[in-house]
Amino acid sequence: MTATKTLLVTDNGPAIVDTAPEHAGEGDTLIRVSHSSVNYKDGMALAGNKGVVRTLPIVPGIDAVGTLEDSTLVTVNGWGIGERRNGGYTPELRIDAAHITRVPDTFDAWTAAAIGTAGYTAAMSVAAYERFTNSRPDHEAGAVRGPVAVTGATGGVGSIAIQLLAARGHEVAAITSRVEEHGDYLRELGAIDVIDREELANKGKPLQKARFGGAIDTVGSTPLANLLAQVQWGGTVTACGLAAGPDLDTTVIPFILRGVNLAGINSVDAPAAFRDEAWAILAESLDVNKLRSYTDTVDLEGAIQAGADLLAGNARHGRTVVEL
């Protein structure tokens, strides 16, 4: 193995170390990793959070982008890397071929890493929203009206979800705690409205004024309960995150009186067909120039600080790519 560096988390915290063969992990296929990214889970892993990392020492990085022996560009998102086994912050990764996704030809390695788990999760959420919406018998009649709400709008999932929805013809309402600071940025991504998160912060009635056609939720807890209560008849809400908490204090009322759908998004263990669908949506609808405008690039040392900034809420909006 070449003399390169790996980012390893031990009981004493994160450190840059000389790469050793065991850092690649186990699997039937070798990926020469060139890029990864910094997600919220990575920030937790870098802090040694036992809710994410199952054992120490571990190589973090829930994304890995690189090439196979035949130079095919591939990515691994989820499947436990950076959590249950060594992840993408190392120059070589071994993993079973069944867990590898080929990167669409429209993207290079940097872009695939900028998309990462956040973008792939956003695309899975959009796919689920459209799957429910487009299959409705009254879909052509335009019965689903009102914008699609996106919570956590300035985060990695939210930023890409807004862009994908807008590019695919959906009106978008971005929900954020930083309306004045990030309003212009969110409108540039495609949002037609920017709403203060405080409007969803307190527990409301089981059924409220119907204001949204659907929602992409990244935060869970009370905001998700309020979204379910504010979605129009037959609307769909997707749930992929728990930044506000894992609880969901709601009732069956939105489901039985308005026919609301709640679609869960699991990007870690999703079968290949769902992953391919998500990457096809990204290839079709993602504006790479916009993605570049809100993505930072760091090295392994910079990844440690980027993770800390995410946990502290000090991160610049958007994405962070790690170049190995």
Short mmCIF file of C-alpha atoms in Angstrom, two decimals:
data_model
loop_
_atom_site.label_atom_id
_atom_site.label_comp_id
_atom_site.label_asym_id
_atom_site.label_seq_id
_atom_site.Cartn_x
_atom_site.Cartn_y
_atom_site.Cartn_z
CA MET A 1 0.00 0.00 0.00
CA THR A 2 1.26 3.49 -0.83
CA ALA A 3 2.52 5.70 1.96
CA THR A 4 -0.55 7.90 2.44
CA LYS A 5 -2.62 9.16 5.33
CA THR A 6 -5.85 8.03 6.97
CA LEU A 7 -8.16 9.83 9.36
CA LEU A 8 -8.75 7.54 12.32
CA VAL A 9 -10.90 8.04 15.43
CA THR A 10 -9.68 6.38 18.62
CA ASP A 11 -10.57 6.71 22.30
CA ASN A 12 -8.35 9.80 22.29
CA GLY A 13 -10.25 11.47 19.45
CA PRO A 14 -9.54 11.96 15.71
CA ALA A 15 -6.01 11.86 14.34
CA ILE A 16 -4.22 11.68 10.98
CA VAL A 17 -2.18 8.48 10.87
CA ASP A 18 -0.12 6.52 8.37
CA THR A 19 -2.35 4.27 6.33
CA ALA A 20 -2.26 0.58 7.23
CA PRO A 21 -3.76 -2.35 5.28
CA GLU A 22 -6.46 -2.95 7.90
CA HIS A 23 -7.89 0.53 7.33
CA ALA A 24 -9.40 -0.68 4.03
CA GLY A 25 -11.73 -3.09 5.79
CA GLU A 26 -13.02 -6.30 4.24
CA GLY A 27 -14.83 -7.05 0.99
CA ASP A 28 -14.45 -8.67 -2.41
CA THR A 29 -13.75 -5.43 -4.32
CA LEU A 30 -11.07 -2.75 -3.91
CA ILE A 31 -11.87 0.93 -4.47
CA ARG A 32 -9.05 3.46 -4.73
CA VAL A 33 -10.69 6.34 -2.89
CA SER A 34 -10.06 9.89 -4.06
CA HIS A 35 -12.89 11.80 -2.34
CA SER A 36 -15.33 11.64 0.53
CA SER A 37 -17.52 14.25 2.24
CA VAL A 38 -18.51 15.55 5.66
CA ASN A 39 -22.06 14.75 6.76
CA TYR A 40 -23.69 15.27 10.14
CA LYS A 41 -23.09 11.60 10.93
CA ASP A 42 -19.42 12.09 10.14
CA GLY A 43 -19.28 14.98 12.58
CA MET A 44 -20.76 12.70 15.24
CA ALA A 45 -18.33 9.92 14.35
CA LEU A 46 -15.36 12.29 14.56
CA ALA A 47 -16.55 13.21 18.04
CA GLY A 48 -16.65 9.52 18.96
CA ASN A 49 -20.42 9.55 19.45
CA LYS A 50 -21.43 6.00 20.38
CA GLY A 51 -24.83 6.55 18.79
CA VAL A 52 -23.09 6.47 15.41
CA VAL A 53 -19.82 4.58 15.75
CA ARG A 54 -20.25 1.06 17.07
CA THR A 55 -16.59 0.45 17.87
CA LEU A 56 -13.28 2.29 18.15
CA PRO A 57 -10.86 2.74 16.52
CA ILE A 58 -12.70 3.44 13.26
CA VAL A 59 -12.14 5.27 9.98
CA PRO A 60 -15.09 7.70 9.56
CA GLY A 61 -16.63 8.71 6.25
CA ILE A 62 -20.10 7.46 5.26
CA ASP A 63 -19.27 8.31 1.63
CA ALA A 64 -16.47 6.99 -0.54
CA VAL A 65 -15.84 7.93 -4.17
CA GLY A 66 -13.09 6.40 -6.25
CA THR A 67 -12.19 4.03 -9.04
CA LEU A 68 -12.14 0.30 -9.56
CA GLU A 69 -9.26 -1.58 -11.15
CA ASP A 70 -10.74 -0.89 -14.62
CA SER A 71 -10.96 2.87 -13.82
CA THR A 72 -14.76 2.85 -13.49
CA LEU A 73 -15.87 5.72 -11.24
CA VAL A 74 -17.98 4.42 -8.35
CA THR A 75 -19.40 5.49 -5.02
CA VAL A 76 -20.41 3.85 -1.78
CA ASN A 77 -23.04 5.63 0.30
CA GLY A 78 -24.08 4.12 3.60
CA TRP A 79 -24.00 0.34 4.03
CA GLY A 80 -22.49 0.95 7.47
CA ILE A 81 -19.18 2.44 6.32
CA GLY A 82 -17.92 5.00 8.81
CA GLU A 83 -20.32 3.56 11.40
CA ARG A 84 -20.13 -0.23 11.72
CA ARG A 85 -16.92 -0.62 9.72
CA ASN A 86 -14.12 1.55 8.33
CA GLY A 87 -15.27 4.26 5.95
CA GLY A 88 -14.11 6.66 3.28
CA TYR A 89 -11.42 8.77 5.02
CA THR A 90 -8.69 6.43 3.79
CA PRO A 91 -7.15 5.92 0.32
CA GLU A 92 -8.32 2.33 -0.21
CA LEU A 93 -11.62 0.71 0.69
CA ARG A 94 -12.56 -2.94 0.38
CA ILE A 95 -16.27 -3.72 0.18
CA ASP A 96 -18.54 -6.25 -1.50
CA ALA A 97 -19.42 -5.42 -5.10
CA ALA A 98 -23.15 -5.55 -4.31
CA HIS A 99 -22.71 -2.37 -2.23
CA ILE A 100 -21.05 -0.34 -4.97
CA THR A 101 -22.94 2.14 -7.19
CA ARG A 102 -21.58 3.28 -10.54
CA VAL A 103 -21.46 7.07 -10.78
CA PRO A 104 -23.43 8.46 -13.77
CA ASP A 105 -21.18 9.64 -16.60
CA THR A 106 -22.38 13.22 -16.11
CA PHE A 107 -20.49 13.52 -12.82
CA ASP A 108 -16.80 13.50 -11.95
CA ALA A 109 -15.36 12.27 -8.64
CA TRP A 110 -15.51 15.66 -6.90
CA THR A 111 -19.15 16.14 -7.89
CA ALA A 112 -20.12 12.63 -6.79
CA ALA A 113 -18.59 13.38 -3.37
CA ALA A 114 -20.30 16.78 -3.20
CA ILE A 115 -23.57 14.97 -3.80
CA GLY A 116 -22.69 12.22 -1.33
CA THR A 117 -25.17 10.69 1.07
CA ALA A 118 -26.92 14.04 1.53
CA GLY A 119 -27.70 14.48 -2.16
CA TYR A 120 -28.51 10.83 -2.68
CA THR A 121 -30.91 10.97 0.29
CA ALA A 122 -32.51 14.12 -1.11
CA ALA A 123 -33.00 12.37 -4.45
CA MET A 124 -34.52 9.32 -2.74
CA SER A 125 -36.92 11.66 -0.94
CA VAL A 126 -37.92 13.40 -4.18
CA ALA A 127 -38.40 10.01 -5.86
CA ALA A 128 -40.70 8.84 -3.05
CA TYR A 129 -42.67 12.09 -3.09
CA GLU A 130 -43.19 11.85 -6.84
CA ARG A 131 -43.98 8.13 -6.67
CA PHE A 132 -46.93 8.76 -4.35
CA THR A 133 -48.03 11.97 -6.05
CA ASN A 134 -47.85 10.77 -9.65
CA SER A 135 -49.69 7.54 -8.88
CA ARG A 136 -52.81 9.32 -7.62
CA PRO A 137 -55.87 8.80 -9.85
CA ASP A 138 -56.53 12.55 -9.83
CA HIS A 139 -52.93 13.53 -10.46
CA GLU A 140 -53.58 14.93 -13.94
CA ALA A 141 -56.42 17.03 -12.55
CA GLY A 142 -53.91 18.89 -10.40
CA ALA A 143 -55.61 18.03 -7.12
CA VAL A 144 -52.35 18.40 -5.18
CA ARG A 145 -51.81 22.13 -4.88
CA GLY A 146 -49.50 24.26 -2.81
CA PRO A 147 -45.73 24.20 -2.43
CA VAL A 148 -43.64 21.30 -1.20
CA ALA A 149 -42.17 22.25 2.18
CA VAL A 150 -38.50 21.39 2.82
CA THR A 151 -37.24 21.48 6.41
CA GLY A 152 -33.57 21.87 7.29
CA ALA A 153 -33.42 23.85 4.07
CA THR A 154 -29.83 25.10 4.36
CA GLY A 155 -28.40 21.67 5.17
CA GLY A 156 -26.95 19.22 2.70
CA VAL A 157 -30.16 17.23 2.15
CA GLY A 158 -32.38 20.30 2.18
CA SER A 159 -30.28 22.35 -0.24
CA ILE A 160 -30.20 19.61 -2.85
CA ALA A 161 -33.85 18.67 -2.33
CA ILE A 162 -34.92 22.26 -3.04
CA GLN A 163 -32.87 22.34 -6.21
CA LEU A 164 -34.17 18.98 -7.46
CA LEU A 165 -37.81 19.78 -6.71
CA ALA A 166 -37.64 23.18 -8.40
CA ALA A 167 -35.88 21.73 -11.46
CA ARG A 168 -38.62 19.11 -11.76
CA GLY A 169 -41.43 21.67 -11.78
CA HIS A 170 -42.50 21.70 -8.12
CA GLU A 171 -43.07 24.87 -6.12
CA VAL A 172 -40.93 24.84 -2.97
CA ALA A 173 -41.28 26.47 0.45
CA ALA A 174 -37.94 26.41 2.30
CA ILE A 175 -38.12 26.20 6.09
CA THR A 176 -35.11 27.47 8.04
CA SER A 177 -34.13 29.08 11.33
CA ARG A 178 -32.10 31.68 9.42
CA VAL A 179 -34.60 33.44 7.17
CA GLU A 180 -32.82 36.79 6.97
CA GLU A 181 -29.35 35.27 6.67
CA HIS A 182 -30.13 32.61 4.06
CA GLY A 183 -33.33 33.77 2.35
CA ASP A 184 -31.59 34.93 -0.83
CA TYR A 185 -29.53 31.74 -1.03
CA LEU A 186 -32.61 29.54 -0.73
CA ARG A 187 -34.47 31.49 -3.39
CA GLU A 188 -31.47 31.13 -5.70
CA LEU A 189 -31.77 27.37 -5.24
CA GLY A 190 -35.39 27.56 -6.40
CA ALA A 191 -37.59 28.22 -3.34
CA ILE A 192 -40.57 30.51 -3.97
CA ASP A 193 -41.08 31.13 -0.27
CA VAL A 194 -38.87 31.04 2.85
CA ILE A 195 -40.57 30.25 6.16
CA ASP A 196 -39.24 30.63 9.70
CA ARG A 197 -38.79 27.28 11.44
CA GLU A 198 -40.40 28.76 14.55
CA GLU A 199 -43.78 28.44 12.81
CA LEU A 200 -43.46 24.66 13.21
CA ALA A 201 -41.57 24.55 16.51
CA ASN A 202 -44.49 24.29 18.94
CA LYS A 203 -47.01 21.50 19.15
CA GLY A 204 -50.18 22.37 17.24
CA LYS A 205 -53.60 20.85 16.67
CA PRO A 206 -53.83 17.40 15.05
CA LEU A 207 -55.34 19.03 11.96
CA GLN A 208 -54.36 22.55 10.93
CA LYS A 209 -54.84 24.84 7.95
CA ALA A 210 -53.79 22.98 4.79
CA ARG A 211 -50.95 25.03 3.34
CA PHE A 212 -48.56 22.54 1.69
CA GLY A 213 -48.97 20.08 -1.14
CA GLY A 214 -46.41 17.83 0.55
CA ALA A 215 -43.09 17.98 2.35
CA ILE A 216 -39.52 16.70 2.47
CA ASP A 217 -38.70 16.53 6.16
CA THR A 218 -35.16 16.19 7.49
CA VAL A 219 -35.71 17.00 11.18
CA GLY A 220 -38.50 14.85 12.68
CA SER A 221 -40.20 15.50 16.04
CA THR A 222 -42.62 18.44 16.45
CA PRO A 223 -41.91 20.07 13.04
CA LEU A 224 -42.79 16.81 11.31
CA ALA A 225 -46.00 16.45 13.35
CA ASN A 226 -47.02 19.98 12.34
CA LEU A 227 -46.22 19.32 8.69
CA LEU A 228 -48.46 16.26 8.70
CA ALA A 229 -51.24 18.44 10.11
CA GLN A 230 -50.73 21.14 7.45
CA VAL A 231 -50.53 19.03 4.29
CA GLN A 232 -53.44 19.06 1.87
CA TRP A 233 -55.67 16.11 1.08
CA GLY A 234 -53.70 13.20 -0.36
CA GLY A 235 -50.34 14.93 0.08
CA THR A 236 -47.13 13.06 0.83
CA VAL A 237 -44.50 13.79 3.47
CA THR A 238 -41.13 12.03 3.35
CA ALA A 239 -39.07 11.62 6.53
CA CYS A 240 -35.30 11.05 6.45
CA GLY A 241 -33.85 12.73 9.53
CA LEU A 242 -34.16 13.45 13.23
CA ALA A 243 -32.19 16.63 13.87
CA ALA A 244 -35.07 17.92 16.04
CA GLY A 245 -35.50 14.54 17.74
CA PRO A 246 -36.62 10.95 17.07
CA ASP A 247 -40.06 11.39 18.64
CA LEU A 248 -43.27 11.98 16.66
CA ASP A 249 -46.18 13.15 18.82
CA THR A 250 -49.11 13.08 16.41
CA THR A 251 -52.44 11.33 15.80
CA VAL A 252 -54.02 9.32 13.00
CA ILE A 253 -56.24 12.31 12.12
CA PRO A 254 -54.17 13.63 9.14
CA PHE A 255 -54.04 10.12 7.67
CA ILE A 256 -57.73 9.26 7.95
CA LEU A 257 -59.30 12.70 7.38
CA ARG A 258 -56.94 14.00 4.67
CA GLY A 259 -55.44 10.80 3.31
CA VAL A 260 -51.91 12.04 4.04
CA ASN A 261 -49.03 9.67 3.22
CA LEU A 262 -45.88 9.38 5.35
CA ALA A 263 -42.96 7.82 3.46
CA GLY A 264 -39.85 6.76 5.34
CA ILE A 265 -36.45 7.20 3.67
CA ASN A 266 -33.60 4.86 4.62
CA SER A 267 -30.53 5.74 2.61
CA VAL A 268 -28.14 3.46 4.52
CA ASP A 269 -29.56 0.06 3.56
CA ALA A 270 -31.62 0.90 0.47
CA PRO A 271 -31.55 -1.78 -2.26
CA ALA A 272 -29.65 -1.09 -5.47
CA ALA A 273 -32.78 -0.28 -7.49
CA PHE A 274 -33.66 2.65 -5.21
CA ARG A 275 -30.08 3.90 -5.32
CA ASP A 276 -29.98 3.77 -9.11
CA GLU A 277 -33.30 5.64 -9.27
CA ALA A 278 -31.95 8.37 -7.00
CA TRP A 279 -28.71 8.79 -8.96
CA ALA A 280 -30.71 8.93 -12.22
CA ILE A 281 -32.76 11.81 -10.78
CA LEU A 282 -29.56 13.59 -9.78
CA ALA A 283 -28.07 13.12 -13.25
CA GLU A 284 -31.26 14.45 -14.84
CA SER A 285 -32.08 17.39 -12.57
CA LEU A 286 -29.08 18.58 -10.54
CA ASP A 287 -27.40 21.85 -11.53
CA VAL A 288 -23.72 21.11 -10.83
CA ASN A 289 -22.77 24.79 -11.00
CA LYS A 290 -25.19 25.57 -8.18
CA LEU A 291 -23.82 22.63 -6.21
CA ARG A 292 -20.31 24.02 -6.58
CA SER A 293 -21.46 27.41 -5.32
CA TYR A 294 -22.35 26.03 -1.89
CA THR A 295 -19.69 23.33 -1.49
CA ASP A 296 -16.37 23.69 0.31
CA THR A 297 -13.36 21.44 -0.27
CA VAL A 298 -11.02 20.36 2.56
CA ASP A 299 -8.28 17.82 3.23
CA LEU A 300 -8.35 15.22 6.00
CA GLU A 301 -7.22 17.76 8.60
CA GLY A 302 -9.95 20.12 7.45
CA ALA A 303 -12.54 17.38 7.77
CA ILE A 304 -12.00 17.33 11.55
CA GLN A 305 -12.85 21.03 11.83
CA ALA A 306 -15.73 20.72 9.36
CA GLY A 307 -17.27 17.98 11.48
CA ALA A 308 -16.93 20.06 14.64
CA ASP A 309 -18.54 23.04 12.88
CA LEU A 310 -21.50 20.89 11.83
CA LEU A 311 -22.13 19.72 15.38
CA ALA A 312 -21.81 23.26 16.73
CA GLY A 313 -24.20 24.67 14.16
CA ASN A 314 -21.46 26.91 12.76
CA ALA A 315 -21.19 25.29 9.35
CA ARG A 316 -21.61 27.33 6.21
CA HIS A 317 -24.71 26.18 4.38
CA GLY A 318 -24.36 23.39 1.85
CA ARG A 319 -21.79 20.61 1.46
CA THR A 320 -18.14 19.82 2.23
CA VAL A 321 -15.99 17.59 0.03
CA VAL A 322 -12.94 15.81 1.45
CA GLU A 323 -10.05 15.32 -0.99
CA LEU A 324 -7.72 12.55 0.06
#
